[in-house]
Coordinates of N, CA, C and O in Angstrom, one line a residue:
X1 N 58.9 28.1 1.6 CA 58.7 29.3 2.4 C 60.0 29.7 3.1 O 60.1 30.6 3.8
X2 N 61.1 28.9 2.9 CA 62.4 29.2 3.5 C 63.0 30.5 3.0 O 64.0 30.9 3.5
X3 N 62.5 31.0 1.8 CA 63.0 32.2 1.3 C 62.6 33.4 2.1 O 63.1 34.5 1.8
X4 N 61.6 33.2 3.0 CA 61.2 34.3 3.8 C 62.3 35.0 4.6 O 62.3 36.2 4.8
X5 N 63.3 34.2 5.0 CA 64.4 34.7 5.8 C 65.3 35.6 5.0 O 66.0 36.4 5.5
X6 N 65.2 35.5 3.6 CA 66.0 36.4 2.8 C 65.3 37.7 2.6 O 66.0 38.6 2.1
X7 N 64.1 37.9 2.9 CA 63.4 39.1 2.7 C 63.7 40.1 3.8 O 63.6 41.3 3.6
X8 N 64.0 39.6 5.0 CA 64.3 40.6 6.1 C 65.7 40.3 6.6 O 66.3 39.3 6.4
X9 N 66.2 41.3 7.3 CA 67.6 41.2 7.8 C 67.7 40.2 8.9 O 66.7 39.9 9.6
X10 N 68.8 39.6 9.1 CA 69.0 38.6 10.1 C 68.8 39.1 11.5 O 68.3 38.4 12.4
X11 N 69.2 40.4 11.8 CA 69.0 40.9 13.1 C 67.5 41.1 13.4 O 67.0 40.8 14.5
X12 N 66.7 41.5 12.4 CA 65.3 41.7 12.6 C 64.6 40.3 12.8 O 63.7 40.2 13.6
X13 N 65.1 39.3 12.0 CA 64.6 38.0 12.2 C 64.8 37.4 13.6 O 64.0 36.8 14.2
X14 N 66.0 37.7 14.1 CA 66.4 37.2 15.4 C 65.6 37.9 16.5 O 65.0 37.3 17.4
X15 N 65.4 39.2 16.3 CA 64.6 40.0 17.2 C 63.1 39.6 17.2 O 62.5 39.4 18.3
X16 N 62.6 39.3 16.1 CA 61.2 38.8 16.0 C 61.0 37.4 16.6 O 60.1 37.2 17.4
X17 N 62.0 36.6 16.4 CA 61.9 35.2 17.0 C 62.0 35.3 18.5 O 61.2 34.6 19.2
X18 N 62.9 36.1 19.0 CA 63.0 36.2 20.5 C 61.8 36.9 21.1 O 61.3 36.5 22.2
X19 N 61.2 37.8 20.4 CA 60.0 38.5 20.8 C 58.9 37.5 20.9 O 58.1 37.5 21.9
X20 N 58.7 36.7 19.9 CA 57.7 35.6 19.9 C 57.9 34.7 21.1 O 56.9 34.3 21.8
X21 N 59.1 34.2 21.3 CA 59.3 33.3 22.4 C 59.1 34.0 23.8 O 58.6 33.3 24.7
X22 N 59.5 35.2 23.9 CA 59.3 35.9 25.2 C 57.8 36.1 25.4 O 57.4 36.1 26.6
X23 N 57.0 36.3 24.4 CA 55.6 36.6 24.6 C 54.9 35.3 25.1 O 53.8 35.5 25.7
X24 N 55.4 34.2 24.9 CA 54.8 33.0 25.4 C 54.7 33.0 26.9 O 53.7 32.8 27.5
X25 N 55.8 33.4 27.6 CA 55.8 33.4 29.1 C 55.1 34.7 29.5 O 54.4 34.8 30.6
X26 N 55.3 35.8 28.8 CA 54.6 37.1 29.2 C 53.1 37.0 29.1 O 52.4 37.4 30.0
X27 N 52.6 36.4 28.0 CA 51.1 36.2 27.8 C 50.6 35.2 28.9 O 49.5 35.5 29.4
X28 N 51.3 34.2 29.2 CA 50.9 33.2 30.2 C 50.9 33.9 31.6 O 49.9 33.7 32.4
X29 N 51.8 34.7 31.9 CA 51.9 35.4 33.1 C 50.8 36.4 33.3 O 50.1 36.5 34.3
X30 N 50.5 37.2 32.2 CA 49.4 38.1 32.2 C 48.0 37.4 32.4 O 47.1 37.9 33.1
X31 N 47.9 36.3 31.7 CA 46.6 35.5 31.8 C 46.5 35.0 33.2 O 45.3 35.0 33.8
X32 N 47.6 34.5 33.8 CA 47.5 34.0 35.2 C 47.1 35.2 36.2 O 46.3 35.0 37.1
X33 N 47.7 36.3 36.0 CA 47.4 37.5 36.9 C 45.9 37.9 36.7 O 45.2 38.2 37.6
X34 N 45.4 37.8 35.4 CA 44.0 38.2 35.2 C 43.1 37.1 35.8 O 42.1 37.5 36.4
X35 N 43.5 35.9 35.8 CA 42.6 34.8 36.3 C 42.5 35.0 37.9 O 41.4 34.9 38.4
X36 N 43.6 35.3 38.5 CA 43.6 35.5 39.9 C 42.7 36.8 40.3 O 41.9 36.8 41.2
X37 N 43.0 37.9 39.5 CA 42.3 39.1 39.8 C 40.8 39.0 39.5 O 39.9 39.5 40.2
X38 N 40.4 38.2 38.4 CA 39.0 38.1 38.1 C 38.3 37.2 39.1 O 37.1 37.3 39.4
X39 N 39.0 36.2 39.7 CA 38.4 35.4 40.8 C 38.1 36.2 42.0 O 37.2 35.9 42.7
X40 N 38.9 37.2 42.3 CA 38.7 38.0 43.5 C 37.6 39.0 43.3 O 36.8 39.3 44.2
X41 N 37.5 39.6 42.1 CA 36.5 40.6 41.8 C 35.1 40.0 41.6 O 34.9 38.9 41.0
X42 N 34.1 40.6 42.2 CA 32.7 40.1 42.1 C 31.9 40.9 41.1 O 31.0 40.3 40.5
X43 N 32.2 42.1 40.8 CA 31.4 42.9 39.9 C 31.8 42.6 38.4 O 33.0 42.4 38.1
X44 N 30.8 42.5 37.6 CA 31.1 42.3 36.1 C 31.8 43.4 35.5 O 32.7 43.2 34.6
X45 N 31.6 44.6 36.0 CA 32.2 45.8 35.4 C 33.7 45.8 35.7 O 34.5 46.1 34.9
X46 N 34.1 45.4 36.9 CA 35.5 45.3 37.3 C 36.2 44.2 36.5 O 37.3 44.3 36.1
X47 N 35.5 43.0 36.3 CA 36.1 41.9 35.6 C 36.3 42.4 34.1 O 37.3 42.0 33.5
X48 N 35.3 43.1 33.6 CA 35.4 43.6 32.2 C 36.6 44.5 32.1 O 37.4 44.4 31.1
X49 N 36.8 45.4 33.0 CA 37.9 46.4 33.0 C 39.2 45.6 33.1 O 40.2 46.0 32.5
X50 N 39.3 44.6 34.0 CA 40.5 43.8 34.1 C 40.8 43.1 32.8 O 42.0 43.0 32.4
X51 N 39.8 42.5 32.1 CA 40.0 41.8 30.9 C 40.5 42.8 29.8 O 41.4 42.4 29.1
X52 N 39.9 43.9 29.7 CA 40.4 44.9 28.7 C 41.8 45.3 29.0 O 42.7 45.4 28.1
X53 N 42.1 45.5 30.3 CA 43.5 45.9 30.7 C 44.5 44.8 30.4 O 45.6 45.0 29.9
X54 N 44.1 43.5 30.6 CA 45.0 42.4 30.3 C 45.2 42.3 28.8 O 46.3 42.0 28.4
X55 N 44.2 42.5 28.0 CA 44.3 42.5 26.6 C 45.2 43.6 26.1 O 46.1 43.4 25.2
X56 N 45.1 44.8 26.6 CA 46.0 45.9 26.3 C 47.4 45.6 26.6 O 48.3 45.9 25.8
X57 N 47.6 45.0 27.8 CA 49.0 44.7 28.2 C 49.5 43.6 27.3 O 50.7 43.6 27.0
X58 N 48.7 42.6 26.9 CA 49.1 41.6 26.0 C 49.5 42.1 24.6 O 50.3 41.6 23.9
X59 N 48.8 43.2 24.2 CA 49.1 43.8 23.0 C 50.4 44.6 23.1 O 51.2 44.7 22.1
X60 N 50.6 45.3 24.2 CA 51.8 46.1 24.4 C 53.1 45.4 24.7 O 54.1 45.8 24.3
X61 N 53.0 44.2 25.4 CA 54.2 43.5 25.8 C 55.1 43.1 24.6 O 56.3 43.2 24.7
X62 N 54.6 42.6 23.5 CA 55.5 42.2 22.4 C 56.1 43.5 21.8 O 57.3 43.4 21.4
X63 N 55.4 44.6 21.7 CA 55.9 45.8 21.2 C 57.1 46.3 22.1 O 58.1 46.7 21.6
X64 N 56.9 46.3 23.4 CA 57.9 46.7 24.3 C 59.1 45.8 24.2 O 60.2 46.2 24.2
X65 N 58.9 44.5 24.2 CA 59.9 43.5 24.1 C 60.7 43.7 22.8 O 61.9 43.6 22.8
X66 N 60.0 43.9 21.7 CA 60.7 44.1 20.4 C 61.6 45.3 20.4 O 62.7 45.3 20.0
X67 N 61.0 46.5 20.9 CA 61.8 47.7 20.9 C 63.0 47.5 21.9 O 64.1 48.0 21.6
X68 N 62.8 46.9 23.0 CA 63.9 46.7 23.9 C 65.0 45.8 23.3 O 66.2 46.0 23.4
X69 N 64.6 44.7 22.6 CA 65.5 43.8 22.0 C 66.2 44.5 20.8 O 67.4 44.3 20.6
X70 N 65.5 45.3 20.1 CA 66.1 46.1 19.0 C 67.2 47.1 19.5 O 68.2 47.2 18.9
X71 N 66.9 47.7 20.6 CA 67.9 48.6 21.2 C 69.2 47.8 21.7 O 70.3 48.3 21.6
X72 N 69.0 46.5 22.1 CA 70.1 45.7 22.6 C 71.0 45.3 21.4 O 72.1 45.1 21.6
X73 N 70.4 45.1 20.2 CA 71.1 44.7 19.0 C 71.7 45.9 18.3 O 72.5 45.7 17.3
X74 N 71.3 47.1 18.6 CA 71.9 48.3 18.0 C 73.3 48.4 18.3 O 73.7 48.4 19.4
X75 N 74.2 48.6 17.3 CA 75.6 48.7 17.6 C 76.0 49.9 18.4 O 76.9 49.9 19.2
X76 N 75.2 51.0 18.3 CA 75.5 52.1 19.1 C 75.3 51.9 20.6 O 76.0 52.4 21.5
X77 N 74.3 51.0 20.9 CA 74.1 50.7 22.3 C 75.1 49.7 22.8 O 75.5 49.8 24.0
X78 N 75.5 48.7 22.0 CA 76.5 47.7 22.4 C 77.9 48.3 22.6 O 78.7 47.7 23.3
X79 N 78.3 49.4 21.9 CA 79.6 49.9 22.0 C 79.8 50.6 23.3 O 79.1 51.5 23.6
X80 N 80.8 50.2 24.0 CA 81.1 50.8 25.3 C 82.4 51.6 25.1 O 83.0 51.8 24.1
X81 N 83.0 52.1 26.3 CA 84.2 52.9 26.3 C 85.4 52.1 25.9 O 86.4 52.6 25.4
X82 N 85.3 50.7 26.1 CA 86.5 49.9 25.8 C 86.4 49.2 24.5 O 87.2 48.4 24.1
X83 N 85.4 49.5 23.6 CA 85.3 49.0 22.3 C 84.0 48.2 22.1 O 83.1 48.3 22.9
X84 N 84.0 47.5 21.0 CA 82.8 46.7 20.7 C 82.5 45.6 21.7 O 83.4 44.9 22.0
X85 N 81.3 45.4 22.1 CA 80.9 44.3 23.0 C 79.9 43.5 22.3 O 79.1 43.9 21.5
X86 N 80.0 42.2 22.6 CA 79.0 41.3 22.0 C 77.7 41.3 22.9 O 77.7 41.9 23.9
X87 N 76.7 40.7 22.4 CA 75.4 40.8 23.1 C 75.5 40.0 24.4 O 74.7 40.2 25.3
X88 N 76.4 39.1 24.5 CA 76.5 38.3 25.7 C 77.3 39.0 26.8 O 77.3 38.6 27.9
X89 N 77.9 40.2 26.5 CA 78.6 40.9 27.5 C 80.1 40.6 27.5 O 80.8 41.2 28.3
X90 N 80.6 39.8 26.7 CA 82.0 39.5 26.6 C 82.6 40.3 25.5 O 82.0 40.6 24.5
X91 N 83.9 40.7 25.6 CA 84.5 41.5 24.6 C 84.8 40.5 23.4 O 84.8 39.3 23.5
X92 N 84.9 41.1 22.2 CA 85.2 40.4 21.0 C 86.4 39.6 21.1 O 86.5 38.4 20.7
X93 N 87.5 40.1 21.7 CA 88.7 39.4 21.8 C 88.6 38.2 22.7 O 89.1 37.1 22.4
X94 N 87.9 38.4 23.8 CA 87.7 37.2 24.8 C 86.8 36.2 24.1 O 87.1 35.0 24.3
X95 N 85.8 36.6 23.4 CA 84.9 35.6 22.8 C 85.6 34.8 21.7 O 85.4 33.6 21.6
X96 N 86.5 35.5 21.0 CA 87.3 34.8 19.9 C 88.3 33.8 20.6 O 88.5 32.7 20.1
X97 N 88.9 34.2 21.7 CA 89.8 33.4 22.4 C 89.1 32.2 23.0 O 89.7 31.0 23.0
X98 N 87.9 32.3 23.5 CA 87.2 31.2 24.1 C 86.7 30.3 23.0 O 86.6 29.1 23.2
X99 N 86.3 30.8 21.8 CA 85.8 29.9 20.8 C 86.9 29.2 20.1 O 86.6 28.1 19.5
X100 N 88.1 29.7 20.1 CA 89.2 29.0 19.5 C 89.3 29.3 18.0 O 90.2 28.7 17.4
X101 N 88.5 30.1 17.5 CA 88.6 30.4 16.0 C 88.9 31.9 15.8 O 88.8 32.7 16.7
X102 N 89.3 32.2 14.6 CA 89.7 33.5 14.3 C 88.5 34.3 13.6 O 88.7 35.4 13.2
X103 N 87.4 33.6 13.5 CA 86.2 34.2 12.8 C 85.7 35.3 13.7 O 85.6 35.1 14.9
X104 N 85.3 36.5 13.2 CA 84.8 37.5 14.0 C 83.5 37.1 14.6 O 82.7 36.4 14.0
X105 N 83.2 37.6 15.8 CA 82.0 37.2 16.6 C 80.8 37.8 15.9 O 79.8 37.2 15.9
X106 N 80.9 39.0 15.3 CA 79.8 39.7 14.7 C 79.2 38.8 13.6 O 78.0 38.8 13.4
X107 N 80.1 38.2 12.8 CA 79.6 37.4 11.7 C 78.8 36.1 12.2 O 77.8 35.7 11.7
X108 N 79.3 35.5 13.3 CA 78.7 34.3 13.8 C 77.3 34.6 14.4 O 76.5 33.8 14.5
X109 N 77.2 35.9 14.9 CA 75.9 36.3 15.5 C 74.8 36.5 14.6 O 73.7 36.3 14.9
X110 N 75.2 36.8 13.3 CA 74.1 37.1 12.3 C 73.6 35.8 11.7 O 72.5 35.8 11.1
X111 N 74.2 34.7 11.8 CA 73.7 33.4 11.4 C 72.6 33.0 12.3 O 72.7 32.9 13.5
X112 N 71.5 32.6 11.7 CA 70.3 32.3 12.4 C 70.1 30.8 12.6 O 70.3 30.1 11.7
X113 N 69.8 30.3 13.8 CA 69.4 28.9 13.9 C 68.2 28.6 13.1 O 67.3 29.5 13.0
X114 N 68.1 27.5 12.5 CA 67.0 27.1 11.6 C 65.7 27.1 12.3 O 64.7 27.4 11.8
X115 N 65.7 26.8 13.6 CA 64.5 26.8 14.4 C 63.9 28.2 14.5 O 62.7 28.3 14.5
X116 N 64.8 29.2 14.7 CA 64.3 30.5 14.8 C 63.6 31.0 13.5 O 62.6 31.7 13.5
X117 N 64.3 30.6 12.4 CA 63.7 31.0 11.1 C 62.3 30.3 10.9 O 61.4 31.0 10.5
X118 N 62.2 29.1 11.2 CA 61.0 28.4 11.1 C 59.9 28.9 12.0 O 58.7 28.9 11.7
X119 N 60.3 29.3 13.2 CA 59.3 29.9 14.1 C 58.7 31.2 13.6 O 57.5 31.3 13.6
X120 N 59.6 32.1 13.1 CA 59.1 33.3 12.5 C 58.2 33.1 11.3 O 57.2 33.7 11.1
X121 N 58.7 32.1 10.4 CA 57.9 31.8 9.2 C 56.5 31.2 9.6 O 55.5 31.5 8.9
X122 N 56.5 30.3 10.5 CA 55.2 29.7 10.9 C 54.3 30.7 11.5 O 53.1 30.7 11.3
X123 N 54.8 31.6 12.3 CA 54.0 32.7 12.9 C 53.5 33.6 11.8 O 52.3 33.9 11.8
X124 N 54.3 34.0 10.8 CA 53.8 34.8 9.8 C 52.8 34.1 8.9 O 51.8 34.7 8.5
X125 N 52.9 32.8 8.7 CA 52.0 32.1 7.9 C 50.6 32.0 8.7 O 49.6 32.1 8.1
X126 N 50.7 31.8 10.0 CA 49.5 31.8 10.8 C 48.8 33.1 10.8 O 47.5 33.2 10.7
X127 N 49.5 34.2 10.9 CA 48.9 35.5 10.8 C 48.3 35.7 9.4 O 47.1 36.2 9.3
X128 N 48.9 35.3 8.4 CA 48.4 35.4 7.0 C 47.1 34.6 6.8 O 46.1 35.1 6.3
X129 N 47.1 33.4 7.3 CA 45.9 32.5 7.1 C 44.7 33.0 7.9 O 43.6 33.1 7.5
X130 N 45.0 33.4 9.2 CA 43.9 33.9 10.0 C 43.4 35.3 9.5 O 42.2 35.6 9.7
X131 N 44.3 36.1 8.9 CA 43.8 37.4 8.3 C 42.9 37.1 7.1 O 41.9 37.8 6.9
X132 N 43.3 36.1 6.3 CA 42.5 35.8 5.1 C 41.1 35.2 5.6 O 40.1 35.5 5.0
X133 N 41.2 34.5 6.7 CA 39.9 33.9 7.2 C 39.0 35.0 7.7 O 37.8 35.0 7.5
X134 N 39.6 36.0 8.4 CA 38.8 37.1 8.9 C 38.2 38.0 7.8 O 37.1 38.4 7.8
X135 N 39.1 38.2 6.8 CA 38.6 39.1 5.7 C 37.6 38.3 4.8 O 36.7 38.9 4.3
X136 N 37.7 37.0 4.7 CA 36.7 36.2 4.1 C 35.4 36.2 4.8 O 34.3 36.2 4.2
X137 N 35.4 36.3 6.1 CA 34.2 36.4 6.9 C 33.5 37.7 6.8 O 32.3 37.8 6.9
X138 N 34.3 38.7 6.5 CA 33.7 40.1 6.3 C 32.9 40.1 5.0 O 31.9 40.8 4.9
X139 N 33.5 39.5 4.0 CA 32.8 39.5 2.7 C 31.6 38.6 2.7 O 30.6 38.7 2.1

């Protein structure tokens, strides 16, 4: 399944990986807020509305994180008045001087850590298996 990384662009793979990692803390935070709010509410209708609202926010937060991350990796967004900027906020010349190599920073940014590739692949495999399970239950 390591060929999965060849199907999509490295930038999209990186954005998906970071979106998945960010959703871990976002989902936990939304669940904690729901738990506190549900403990305070006494009516079942209010708890139901809170639960639906929390689920909608959990569905929207990865989409918002993905689009925000995609805008951050867009070259038009990164380019400032003084030239190309890396995603860390340092200029290309400074990043090359700090790293001690003459390799362009843009090329080193597109190489993915193997853990990020495996994270996205495992997530995709989980979505595929659970989708097959759900569709099998419908039949």
